[in-house]
Amino acid sequence: MKVAVFSTKPFDREFLERHNSAYGHNLVFFEERLTEQSCALAISFRAVCVFVNDQLNSKVLTELSKNGTSLIALRSAGFNNVDIVTAGELGLTVVRVPGYSPYAVAEHTVALIMALNRRICRAHYRIRDGNFSLEGLLGFELHGRTVGIVGTGRIGKIVAKILNGFGCLLLAADPSRDSECESLGVKYVSFDELYSKSDVITLHCPLMPQTDHMINAEVISRMKTGVMLINTSRGALIDTKSVIEALKSGKIGYLGLDVYEEEADLFFEDLSNQIIQDDVLARLLTFPNVIITGHQAFFTRNALENIAKTTLANITDFEKGRPCANEINGEIMMR
Ligand code: NAD
């Protein structure tokens, strides 16, 4: 099938081309992000293949449908950037790659927790500058600390398993309980209890209207002073301006982000020769107790292999008219 691949980076091309020999699709790679301005590139392509910061709002989907596209193949698990209702109305099929490597994201989450706690980035810069002082590098032992996991799906569950190995007390909040987590000793509690009792809070639920800005000023006020907040899920789960106020007051003691609500125009690009215009991100970068990575939690060889293979198989299923287990339908919307 003729596929327009948007937001292509060299690594996307490498992995998709390597595995495409088994599928034989006609992949045409575009570096551009899919937006209202760039969607004309997809004219006459039956499928478009997109990533997390491509915009699939109703205008873009209508234009794609008018121009002959009938399949949207996401190279991601999250699909908050797709207007699923409009896609359904237009008869567009949307497929994704659920759980391509939950270990990648879970391990990165724990890397952020450890680096923040033991001030690894500060220590690294200090030592390189010949400064061997320990002032300001004091950490705490994770053993015995309470970690609140918001969302115990594929990723949250692995975070629970890893932190169980550290000897943490694990609390979780999720509308559906996971039996493996329960047998590990994870205690499902109300959001209120999780927020008020946790030393570390880590977010692993999807971005949906119900979870948009779930971490806001009122919720932060219920947290422990000095709490560590980690978000490797989706940026808009957090109201960033409220988090900045909480960092200034000391209410939040540590912040680890792999995602940012306004990341679309920034992340995945080398902007090192430009002036960053986003004052909120610029303020975040001034705090010594904040670590930000640029949506790299997924970025492992294993994950790229799985993304490429599953995406190509999803496209083949659609082409052959076979049911595809990775199709996003109304059922997922209701969850
Ligand atoms: P999943 O669907 O397996 O699990 C999500 C869990 O969240 C489910 O158990 C669900 O019941 C729960 N949930 C739903 N609404 C909730 C709410 N209001 N409060 C608490 N829990 C709620 O998803 P996953 O594979 O574990 O991925 C989680 C998120 O991680 C994705 O939605 C995606 O946004 C993000 N992600 C980020 C990266 C990255 O590179 N940073 C990579 C992959 C996925």
mmCIF file of C-alpha atoms and ligand atoms in Angstrom:
data_model
loop_
_atom_site.group_PDB
_atom_site.id
_atom_site.type_symbol
_atom_site.label_atom_id
_atom_site.label_comp_id
_atom_site.label_asym_id
_atom_site.label_seq_id
_atom_site.Cartn_x
_atom_site.Cartn_y
_atom_site.Cartn_z
ATOM 1 C CA MET A 1 0.000 0.000 0.000
ATOM 2 C CA LYS A 2 1.139 3.562 -0.683
ATOM 3 C CA VAL A 3 1.867 5.116 2.709
ATOM 4 C CA ALA A 4 2.802 8.737 3.532
ATOM 5 C CA VAL A 5 5.045 8.555 6.593
ATOM 6 C CA PHE A 6 5.017 11.904 8.462
ATOM 7 C CA SER A 7 7.444 13.237 11.116
ATOM 8 C CA THR A 8 10.131 10.903 9.775
ATOM 9 C CA LYS A 9 13.432 10.859 11.618
ATOM 10 C CA PRO A 10 16.401 8.826 10.368
ATOM 11 C CA PHE A 11 15.688 6.121 12.965
ATOM 12 C CA ASP A 12 12.036 5.767 11.795
ATOM 13 C CA ARG A 13 13.202 5.293 8.226
ATOM 14 C CA GLU A 14 15.924 2.811 9.207
ATOM 15 C CA PHE A 15 13.601 0.537 11.185
ATOM 16 C CA LEU A 16 10.581 0.790 8.852
ATOM 17 C CA GLU A 17 12.671 0.129 5.730
ATOM 18 C CA ARG A 18 14.486 -2.796 7.362
ATOM 19 C CA HIS A 19 11.210 -4.574 8.206
ATOM 20 C CA ASN A 20 9.276 -3.518 5.095
ATOM 21 C CA SER A 21 11.035 -6.148 2.973
ATOM 22 C CA ALA A 22 8.626 -8.644 4.568
ATOM 23 C CA TYR A 23 5.564 -6.488 3.791
ATOM 24 C CA GLY A 24 6.349 -4.673 0.517
ATOM 25 C CA HIS A 25 4.521 -1.408 1.199
ATOM 26 C CA ASN A 26 5.363 1.698 -0.824
ATOM 27 C CA LEU A 27 6.610 3.948 1.974
ATOM 28 C CA VAL A 28 7.172 7.625 1.129
ATOM 29 C CA PHE A 29 8.944 9.488 3.920
ATOM 30 C CA PHE A 30 8.245 13.121 4.842
ATOM 31 C CA GLU A 31 10.185 14.953 7.564
ATOM 32 C CA GLU A 32 7.257 17.379 8.009
ATOM 33 C CA ARG A 33 4.802 17.034 10.832
ATOM 34 C CA LEU A 34 1.247 16.374 9.640
ATOM 35 C CA THR A 35 -0.680 19.644 10.111
ATOM 36 C CA GLU A 36 -3.360 21.604 8.256
ATOM 37 C CA GLN A 37 -0.528 23.169 6.235
ATOM 38 C CA SER A 38 1.225 19.931 5.285
ATOM 39 C CA CYS A 39 -1.672 17.522 4.721
ATOM 40 C CA ALA A 40 -1.655 18.179 0.957
ATOM 41 C CA LEU A 41 1.514 16.037 0.874
ATOM 42 C CA ALA A 42 -0.749 13.027 1.462
ATOM 43 C CA ILE A 43 -2.934 13.548 -1.619
ATOM 44 C CA SER A 44 -3.676 10.139 -3.188
ATOM 45 C CA PHE A 45 -1.995 8.162 -0.369
ATOM 46 C CA ARG A 46 -4.392 5.494 0.914
ATOM 47 C CA ALA A 47 -2.593 5.423 4.278
ATOM 48 C CA VAL A 48 -0.821 7.999 6.419
ATOM 49 C CA CYS A 49 1.576 6.934 9.155
ATOM 50 C CA VAL A 50 1.989 9.408 12.034
ATOM 51 C CA PHE A 51 3.596 9.945 15.429
ATOM 52 C CA VAL A 52 2.688 11.670 18.706
ATOM 53 C CA ASN A 53 2.943 15.322 17.651
ATOM 54 C CA ASP A 54 1.200 15.041 14.288
ATOM 55 C CA GLN A 55 -2.119 16.889 14.352
ATOM 56 C CA LEU A 56 -5.142 14.861 13.309
ATOM 57 C CA ASN A 57 -7.898 17.316 14.153
ATOM 58 C CA SER A 58 -11.217 17.361 12.293
ATOM 59 C CA LYS A 59 -9.924 19.734 9.580
ATOM 60 C CA VAL A 60 -6.895 17.548 8.796
ATOM 61 C CA LEU A 61 -8.945 14.330 8.869
ATOM 62 C CA THR A 62 -11.607 15.817 6.551
ATOM 63 C CA GLU A 63 -8.923 16.943 4.111
ATOM 64 C CA LEU A 64 -7.181 13.547 4.208
ATOM 65 C CA SER A 65 -10.451 11.706 3.630
ATOM 66 C CA LYS A 66 -11.347 14.008 0.709
ATOM 67 C CA ASN A 67 -7.927 13.309 -0.814
ATOM 68 C CA GLY A 68 -8.244 9.522 -0.780
ATOM 69 C CA THR A 69 -6.829 8.447 2.598
ATOM 70 C CA SER A 70 -8.707 5.712 4.419
ATOM 71 C CA LEU A 71 -6.159 4.494 7.018
ATOM 72 C CA ILE A 72 -4.382 6.367 9.822
ATOM 73 C CA ALA A 73 -1.532 4.208 11.178
ATOM 74 C CA LEU A 74 -0.164 5.600 14.442
ATOM 75 C CA ARG A 75 3.401 4.668 15.377
ATOM 76 C CA SER A 76 2.451 5.262 19.018
ATOM 77 C CA ALA A 77 0.296 3.797 21.768
ATOM 78 C CA GLY A 78 -1.341 7.104 22.829
ATOM 79 C CA PHE A 79 -3.903 8.537 20.378
ATOM 80 C CA ASN A 80 -4.905 11.786 22.097
ATOM 81 C CA ASN A 81 -3.739 13.706 18.981
ATOM 82 C CA VAL A 82 -6.458 12.095 16.825
ATOM 83 C CA ASP A 83 -10.067 13.311 16.761
ATOM 84 C CA ILE A 84 -11.427 9.764 16.947
ATOM 85 C CA VAL A 85 -15.079 10.822 16.707
ATOM 86 C CA THR A 86 -14.498 12.667 13.409
ATOM 87 C CA ALA A 87 -12.360 9.797 12.107
ATOM 88 C CA GLY A 88 -15.271 7.444 12.802
ATOM 89 C CA GLU A 89 -17.768 9.765 11.103
ATOM 90 C CA LEU A 90 -15.527 9.957 8.026
ATOM 91 C CA GLY A 91 -15.126 6.176 7.935
ATOM 92 C CA LEU A 92 -11.356 6.392 8.504
ATOM 93 C CA THR A 93 -9.738 3.383 10.142
ATOM 94 C CA VAL A 94 -7.268 4.267 12.916
ATOM 95 C CA VAL A 95 -4.702 1.730 14.132
ATOM 96 C CA ARG A 96 -1.992 2.085 16.757
ATOM 97 C CA VAL A 97 0.853 0.192 18.443
ATOM 98 C CA PRO A 98 -0.269 -0.570 21.975
ATOM 99 C CA GLY A 99 2.402 -1.638 24.429
ATOM 100 C CA TYR A 100 5.348 -1.673 22.005
ATOM 101 C CA SER A 101 7.759 -1.584 24.889
ATOM 102 C CA PRO A 102 6.304 -0.779 28.262
ATOM 103 C CA TYR A 103 9.700 -1.694 29.752
ATOM 104 C CA ALA A 104 11.332 1.202 27.881
ATOM 105 C CA VAL A 105 8.991 3.799 29.420
ATOM 106 C CA ALA A 106 8.936 2.182 32.865
ATOM 107 C CA GLU A 107 12.747 1.997 33.025
ATOM 108 C CA HIS A 108 13.057 5.646 31.921
ATOM 109 C CA THR A 109 10.575 6.613 34.643
ATOM 110 C CA VAL A 110 12.776 4.952 37.248
ATOM 111 C CA ALA A 111 15.869 6.595 35.707
ATOM 112 C CA LEU A 112 14.236 10.018 36.248
ATOM 113 C CA ILE A 113 13.350 9.147 39.863
ATOM 114 C CA MET A 114 16.908 8.004 40.599
ATOM 115 C CA ALA A 115 18.614 10.901 38.788
ATOM 116 C CA LEU A 116 16.453 13.487 40.578
ATOM 117 C CA ASN A 117 16.855 11.912 44.000
ATOM 118 C CA ARG A 118 20.637 11.409 43.804
ATOM 119 C CA ARG A 119 21.207 14.641 41.790
ATOM 120 C CA ILE A 120 23.086 12.727 39.109
ATOM 121 C CA CYS A 121 23.006 15.518 36.491
ATOM 122 C CA ARG A 122 24.286 18.159 38.943
ATOM 123 C CA ALA A 123 26.975 15.811 40.226
ATOM 124 C CA HIS A 124 28.102 15.003 36.683
ATOM 125 C CA TYR A 125 28.518 18.678 35.714
ATOM 126 C CA ARG A 126 30.189 19.453 39.034
ATOM 127 C CA ILE A 127 32.806 16.708 38.745
ATOM 128 C CA ARG A 128 33.624 17.697 35.177
ATOM 129 C CA ASP A 129 34.280 21.206 36.528
ATOM 130 C CA GLY A 130 36.690 19.873 39.164
ATOM 131 C CA ASN A 131 34.169 20.547 41.973
ATOM 132 C CA PHE A 132 34.063 17.549 44.310
ATOM 133 C CA SER A 133 31.875 19.150 46.994
ATOM 134 C CA LEU A 134 28.839 17.168 48.188
ATOM 135 C CA GLU A 135 26.854 20.300 49.180
ATOM 136 C CA GLY A 136 23.362 20.176 47.665
ATOM 137 C CA LEU A 137 23.629 16.544 46.531
ATOM 138 C CA LEU A 138 21.920 14.949 49.549
ATOM 139 C CA GLY A 139 19.461 12.222 48.552
ATOM 140 C CA PHE A 140 17.088 9.839 50.303
ATOM 141 C CA GLU A 141 16.679 6.075 50.256
ATOM 142 C CA LEU A 142 13.783 4.883 48.136
ATOM 143 C CA HIS A 143 13.523 1.804 50.351
ATOM 144 C CA GLY A 144 10.490 2.267 52.591
ATOM 145 C CA ARG A 145 9.229 5.372 50.749
ATOM 146 C CA THR A 146 5.677 5.571 49.450
ATOM 147 C CA VAL A 147 5.236 5.796 45.687
ATOM 148 C CA GLY A 148 1.837 6.600 44.166
ATOM 149 C CA ILE A 149 1.253 5.180 40.696
ATOM 150 C CA VAL A 150 -1.568 6.814 38.727
ATOM 151 C CA GLY A 151 -2.608 4.235 36.137
ATOM 152 C CA THR A 152 -1.477 0.608 36.474
ATOM 153 C CA GLY A 153 -1.798 -0.432 32.827
ATOM 154 C CA ARG A 154 1.100 -1.907 30.863
ATOM 155 C CA ILE A 155 3.652 0.741 31.894
ATOM 156 C CA GLY A 156 2.434 1.537 35.418
ATOM 157 C CA LYS A 157 2.455 -2.171 36.277
ATOM 158 C CA ILE A 158 6.129 -2.540 35.303
ATOM 159 C CA VAL A 159 7.014 0.585 37.297
ATOM 160 C CA ALA A 160 5.303 -1.104 40.258
ATOM 161 C CA LYS A 161 7.349 -4.287 39.760
ATOM 162 C CA ILE A 162 10.656 -2.390 39.552
ATOM 163 C CA LEU A 163 9.908 -0.209 42.582
ATOM 164 C CA ASN A 164 8.742 -3.243 44.527
ATOM 165 C CA GLY A 165 12.309 -4.476 44.093
ATOM 166 C CA PHE A 166 13.551 -1.245 45.697
ATOM 167 C CA GLY A 167 11.372 -1.956 48.750
ATOM 168 C CA CYS A 168 8.949 0.930 48.192
ATOM 169 C CA LEU A 169 5.426 0.988 49.601
ATOM 170 C CA LEU A 170 3.205 1.152 46.547
ATOM 171 C CA LEU A 171 -0.143 2.932 46.266
ATOM 172 C CA ALA A 172 -2.159 3.049 43.059
ATOM 173 C CA ALA A 173 -5.197 4.777 41.625
ATOM 174 C CA ASP A 174 -6.858 3.350 38.533
ATOM 175 C CA PRO A 175 -10.524 2.794 37.650
ATOM 176 C CA SER A 176 -9.631 -0.853 36.942
ATOM 177 C CA ARG A 177 -7.492 -2.867 39.334
ATOM 178 C CA ASP A 178 -4.688 -5.114 38.117
ATOM 179 C CA SER A 179 -4.472 -8.496 39.839
ATOM 180 C CA GLU A 180 -0.679 -8.807 39.290
ATOM 181 C CA CYS A 181 -0.203 -5.456 41.024
ATOM 182 C CA GLU A 182 -2.452 -6.533 43.871
ATOM 183 C CA SER A 183 -0.468 -9.740 44.341
ATOM 184 C CA LEU A 184 2.724 -7.651 44.509
ATOM 185 C CA GLY A 185 1.182 -5.803 47.441
ATOM 186 C CA VAL A 186 0.179 -2.633 45.579
ATOM 187 C CA LYS A 187 -2.643 -0.993 47.530
ATOM 188 C CA TYR A 188 -5.431 0.576 45.450
ATOM 189 C CA VAL A 189 -6.580 3.762 47.142
ATOM 190 C CA SER A 190 -8.596 6.889 46.335
ATOM 191 C CA PHE A 191 -6.862 9.694 44.424
ATOM 192 C CA ASP A 192 -7.086 11.758 47.586
ATOM 193 C CA GLU A 193 -5.186 9.148 49.629
ATOM 194 C CA LEU A 194 -2.600 8.643 46.889
ATOM 195 C CA TYR A 195 -1.920 12.371 46.566
ATOM 196 C CA SER A 196 -1.723 12.989 50.326
ATOM 197 C CA LYS A 197 0.411 9.945 51.289
ATOM 198 C CA SER A 198 2.947 9.596 48.455
ATOM 199 C CA ASP A 199 6.572 10.754 48.557
ATOM 200 C CA VAL A 200 6.816 10.120 44.805
ATOM 201 C CA ILE A 201 3.881 10.379 42.371
ATOM 202 C CA THR A 202 4.264 8.981 38.872
ATOM 203 C CA LEU A 203 1.681 9.338 36.086
ATOM 204 C CA HIS A 204 0.890 6.454 33.706
ATOM 205 C CA CYS A 205 -2.694 7.062 32.611
ATOM 206 C CA PRO A 206 -3.761 8.228 29.150
ATOM 207 C CA LEU A 207 -4.586 11.833 28.279
ATOM 208 C CA MET A 208 -8.349 12.148 27.879
ATOM 209 C CA PRO A 209 -10.810 14.951 28.630
ATOM 210 C CA GLN A 210 -11.182 13.472 32.161
ATOM 211 C CA THR A 211 -7.415 13.491 32.833
ATOM 212 C CA ASP A 212 -6.496 16.807 31.167
ATOM 213 C CA HIS A 213 -4.733 18.926 33.881
ATOM 214 C CA MET A 214 -5.522 16.296 36.508
ATOM 215 C CA ILE A 215 -2.468 17.658 38.335
ATOM 216 C CA ASN A 216 -3.514 21.246 39.068
ATOM 217 C CA ALA A 217 -3.113 23.779 41.906
ATOM 218 C CA GLU A 218 -5.905 22.282 44.018
ATOM 219 C CA VAL A 219 -4.574 18.711 43.677
ATOM 220 C CA ILE A 220 -0.992 19.852 44.378
ATOM 221 C CA SER A 221 -2.171 21.540 47.593
ATOM 222 C CA ARG A 222 -3.187 18.078 48.876
ATOM 223 C CA MET A 223 0.285 16.580 48.244
ATOM 224 C CA LYS A 224 3.115 16.212 50.773
ATOM 225 C CA THR A 225 5.526 19.136 50.903
ATOM 226 C CA GLY A 226 8.642 18.201 48.933
ATOM 227 C CA VAL A 227 6.874 15.534 46.852
ATOM 228 C CA MET A 228 8.568 14.190 43.712
ATOM 229 C CA LEU A 229 6.330 14.354 40.614
ATOM 230 C CA ILE A 230 7.133 12.319 37.494
ATOM 231 C CA ASN A 231 5.303 12.469 34.156
ATOM 232 C CA THR A 232 6.355 10.157 31.316
ATOM 233 C CA SER A 233 2.807 9.847 29.999
ATOM 234 C CA ARG A 234 1.389 12.941 28.265
ATOM 235 C CA GLY A 235 2.247 16.599 28.970
ATOM 236 C CA ALA A 236 -1.273 17.924 29.429
ATOM 237 C CA LEU A 237 -1.925 15.660 32.419
ATOM 238 C CA ILE A 238 -0.127 18.448 34.280
ATOM 239 C CA ASP A 239 -1.041 22.130 34.518
ATOM 240 C CA THR A 240 2.558 23.294 34.080
ATOM 241 C CA LYS A 241 1.988 26.837 35.397
ATOM 242 C CA SER A 242 0.625 25.464 38.702
ATOM 243 C CA VAL A 243 3.603 23.109 38.941
ATOM 244 C CA ILE A 244 5.981 26.054 38.499
ATOM 245 C CA GLU A 245 4.285 27.898 41.389
ATOM 246 C CA ALA A 246 4.616 24.736 43.516
ATOM 247 C CA LEU A 247 8.315 24.415 42.637
ATOM 248 C CA LYS A 248 8.850 28.049 43.633
ATOM 249 C CA SER A 249 7.158 27.533 47.016
ATOM 250 C CA GLY A 250 8.934 24.195 47.653
ATOM 251 C CA LYS A 251 5.638 22.247 47.726
ATOM 252 C CA ILE A 252 7.014 20.172 44.844
ATOM 253 C CA GLY A 253 10.567 19.151 45.711
ATOM 254 C CA TYR A 254 11.491 17.372 42.498
ATOM 255 C CA LEU A 255 10.010 17.282 38.991
ATOM 256 C CA GLY A 256 10.863 14.774 36.263
ATOM 257 C CA LEU A 257 9.233 15.216 32.856
ATOM 258 C CA ASP A 258 9.591 13.333 29.608
ATOM 259 C CA VAL A 259 6.554 15.077 28.140
ATOM 260 C CA TYR A 260 5.379 18.686 28.137
ATOM 261 C CA GLU A 261 1.976 20.064 27.240
ATOM 262 C CA GLU A 262 3.395 22.449 24.610
ATOM 263 C CA GLU A 263 6.020 20.023 23.284
ATOM 264 C CA ALA A 264 4.665 19.779 19.720
ATOM 265 C CA ASP A 265 6.696 22.688 18.311
ATOM 266 C CA LEU A 266 9.834 21.836 20.299
ATOM 267 C CA PHE A 267 10.499 18.186 20.950
ATOM 268 C CA PHE A 268 12.297 15.950 18.450
ATOM 269 C CA GLU A 269 14.024 18.994 16.844
ATOM 270 C CA ASP A 270 17.526 20.471 17.300
ATOM 271 C CA LEU A 271 16.721 24.060 18.304
ATOM 272 C CA SER A 272 20.098 24.698 19.934
ATOM 273 C CA ASN A 273 20.814 27.655 17.612
ATOM 274 C CA GLN A 274 17.468 29.299 18.287
ATOM 275 C CA ILE A 275 15.987 31.352 21.103
ATOM 276 C CA ILE A 276 13.312 29.286 22.875
ATOM 277 C CA GLN A 277 10.132 31.375 22.764
ATOM 278 C CA ASP A 278 8.241 29.257 25.306
ATOM 279 C CA ASP A 279 8.631 31.158 28.609
ATOM 280 C CA VAL A 280 6.983 28.398 30.650
ATOM 281 C CA LEU A 281 9.503 25.795 29.499
ATOM 282 C CA ALA A 282 12.316 28.353 29.905
ATOM 283 C CA ARG A 283 11.264 28.905 33.556
ATOM 284 C CA LEU A 284 11.122 25.147 34.185
ATOM 285 C CA LEU A 285 14.681 24.830 32.918
ATOM 286 C CA THR A 286 15.950 27.250 35.592
ATOM 287 C CA PHE A 287 15.133 24.966 38.546
ATOM 288 C CA PRO A 288 17.982 22.830 39.929
ATOM 289 C CA ASN A 289 15.471 20.150 40.997
ATOM 290 C CA VAL A 290 13.864 19.623 37.574
ATOM 291 C CA ILE A 291 14.962 17.135 34.925
ATOM 292 C CA ILE A 292 13.341 17.212 31.500
ATOM 293 C CA THR A 293 13.920 14.743 28.692
ATOM 294 C CA GLY A 294 12.411 15.307 25.245
ATOM 295 C CA HIS A 295 9.877 12.478 24.901
ATOM 296 C CA GLN A 296 12.587 9.823 24.779
ATOM 297 C CA ALA A 297 11.167 7.333 27.279
ATOM 298 C CA PHE A 298 10.074 5.017 24.455
ATOM 299 C CA PHE A 299 13.370 5.348 22.604
ATOM 300 C CA THR A 300 15.030 1.933 22.729
ATOM 301 C CA ARG A 301 16.059 -0.437 19.950
ATOM 302 C CA ASN A 302 13.482 -2.967 21.165
ATOM 303 C CA ALA A 303 10.692 -0.377 20.984
ATOM 304 C CA LEU A 304 11.650 0.841 17.499
ATOM 305 C CA GLU A 305 11.678 -2.771 16.247
ATOM 306 C CA ASN A 306 8.227 -3.396 17.716
ATOM 307 C CA ILE A 307 6.814 -0.100 16.425
ATOM 308 C CA ALA A 308 8.050 -0.809 12.875
ATOM 309 C CA LYS A 309 6.854 -4.432 12.786
ATOM 310 C CA THR A 310 3.429 -3.735 14.318
ATOM 311 C CA THR A 311 2.801 -0.639 12.166
ATOM 312 C CA LEU A 312 3.601 -2.531 8.953
ATOM 313 C CA ALA A 313 1.475 -5.515 10.050
ATOM 314 C CA ASN A 314 -1.428 -3.166 10.923
ATOM 315 C CA ILE A 315 -1.245 -1.663 7.411
ATOM 316 C CA THR A 316 -1.194 -5.139 5.830
ATOM 317 C CA ASP A 317 -4.228 -6.233 7.899
ATOM 318 C CA PHE A 318 -6.136 -3.214 6.615
ATOM 319 C CA GLU A 319 -4.997 -3.777 3.020
ATOM 320 C CA LYS A 320 -6.140 -7.403 3.105
ATOM 321 C CA GLY A 321 -9.457 -6.519 4.778
ATOM 322 C CA ARG A 322 -8.553 -8.559 7.874
ATOM 323 C CA PRO A 323 -9.760 -7.530 11.345
ATOM 324 C CA CYS A 324 -6.949 -5.711 13.172
ATOM 325 C CA ALA A 325 -6.608 -6.122 16.930
ATOM 326 C CA ASN A 326 -4.919 -2.707 17.115
ATOM 327 C CA GLU A 327 -7.789 -0.751 15.589
ATOM 328 C CA ILE A 328 -9.031 2.098 17.773
ATOM 329 C CA ASN A 329 -12.782 1.998 17.878
ATOM 330 C CA GLY A 330 -15.664 3.397 19.893
ATOM 331 C CA GLU A 331 -15.087 0.778 22.585
ATOM 332 C CA ILE A 332 -11.688 2.268 23.519
ATOM 333 C CA MET A 333 -13.217 5.759 23.468
ATOM 334 C CA MET A 334 -15.676 4.780 26.161
ATOM 335 C CA ARG A 335 -13.012 3.447 28.550
HETATM 336 P P1 NAD B 1 -2.479 1.322 29.204
HETATM 337 O O1 NAD B 1 -3.703 1.607 28.406
HETATM 338 O O2 NAD B 1 -1.931 -0.063 29.236
HETATM 339 O O3 NAD B 1 -2.720 1.773 30.731
HETATM 340 C C1 NAD B 1 -3.347 2.961 31.087
HETATM 341 C C2 NAD B 1 -3.971 2.748 32.458
HETATM 342 O O4 NAD B 1 -4.509 4.007 32.892
HETATM 343 C C3 NAD B 1 -5.145 1.743 32.436
HETATM 344 O O5 NAD B 1 -4.969 0.778 33.456
HETATM 345 C C4 NAD B 1 -6.374 2.608 32.712
HETATM 346 O O6 NAD B 1 -7.385 1.926 33.409
HETATM 347 C C5 NAD B 1 -5.749 3.721 33.546
HETATM 348 N N1 NAD B 1 -6.560 4.926 33.617
HETATM 349 C C6 NAD B 1 -7.457 5.400 32.735
HETATM 350 N N2 NAD B 1 -7.994 6.540 33.209
HETATM 351 C C7 NAD B 1 -7.419 6.774 34.417
HETATM 352 C C8 NAD B 1 -7.569 7.795 35.392
HETATM 353 N N3 NAD B 1 -8.423 8.789 35.223
HETATM 354 N N4 NAD B 1 -6.806 7.721 36.490
HETATM 355 C C9 NAD B 1 -5.936 6.702 36.675
HETATM 356 N N5 NAD B 1 -5.766 5.715 35.800
HETATM 357 C C10 NAD B 1 -6.506 5.749 34.683
HETATM 358 O O7 NAD B 1 -1.402 2.371 28.691
HETATM 359 P P2 NAD B 1 0.198 2.235 28.806
HETATM 360 O O8 NAD B 1 0.722 1.462 27.644
HETATM 361 O O9 NAD B 1 0.562 1.849 30.195
HETATM 362 O O10 NAD B 1 0.611 3.762 28.537
HETATM 363 C C11 NAD B 1 0.263 4.788 29.454
HETATM 364 C C12 NAD B 1 0.520 6.128 28.791
HETATM 365 O O11 NAD B 1 1.932 6.273 28.595
HETATM 366 C C13 NAD B 1 -0.062 6.244 27.370
HETATM 367 O O12 NAD B 1 -1.379 6.709 27.411
HETATM 368 C C14 NAD B 1 0.846 7.213 26.704
HETATM 369 O O13 NAD B 1 0.268 8.490 26.785
HETATM 370 C C15 NAD B 1 2.126 7.179 27.544
HETATM 371 N N6 NAD B 1 3.308 6.765 26.770
HETATM 372 C C16 NAD B 1 4.398 7.564 26.804
HETATM 373 C C17 NAD B 1 5.554 7.206 26.102
HETATM 374 C C18 NAD B 1 6.794 8.052 26.129
HETATM 375 O O14 NAD B 1 7.712 7.829 25.322
HETATM 376 N N7 NAD B 1 6.920 9.011 27.031
HETATM 377 C C19 NAD B 1 5.559 6.020 25.357
HETATM 378 C C20 NAD B 1 4.418 5.206 25.380
HETATM 379 C C21 NAD B 1 3.292 5.585 26.086
#
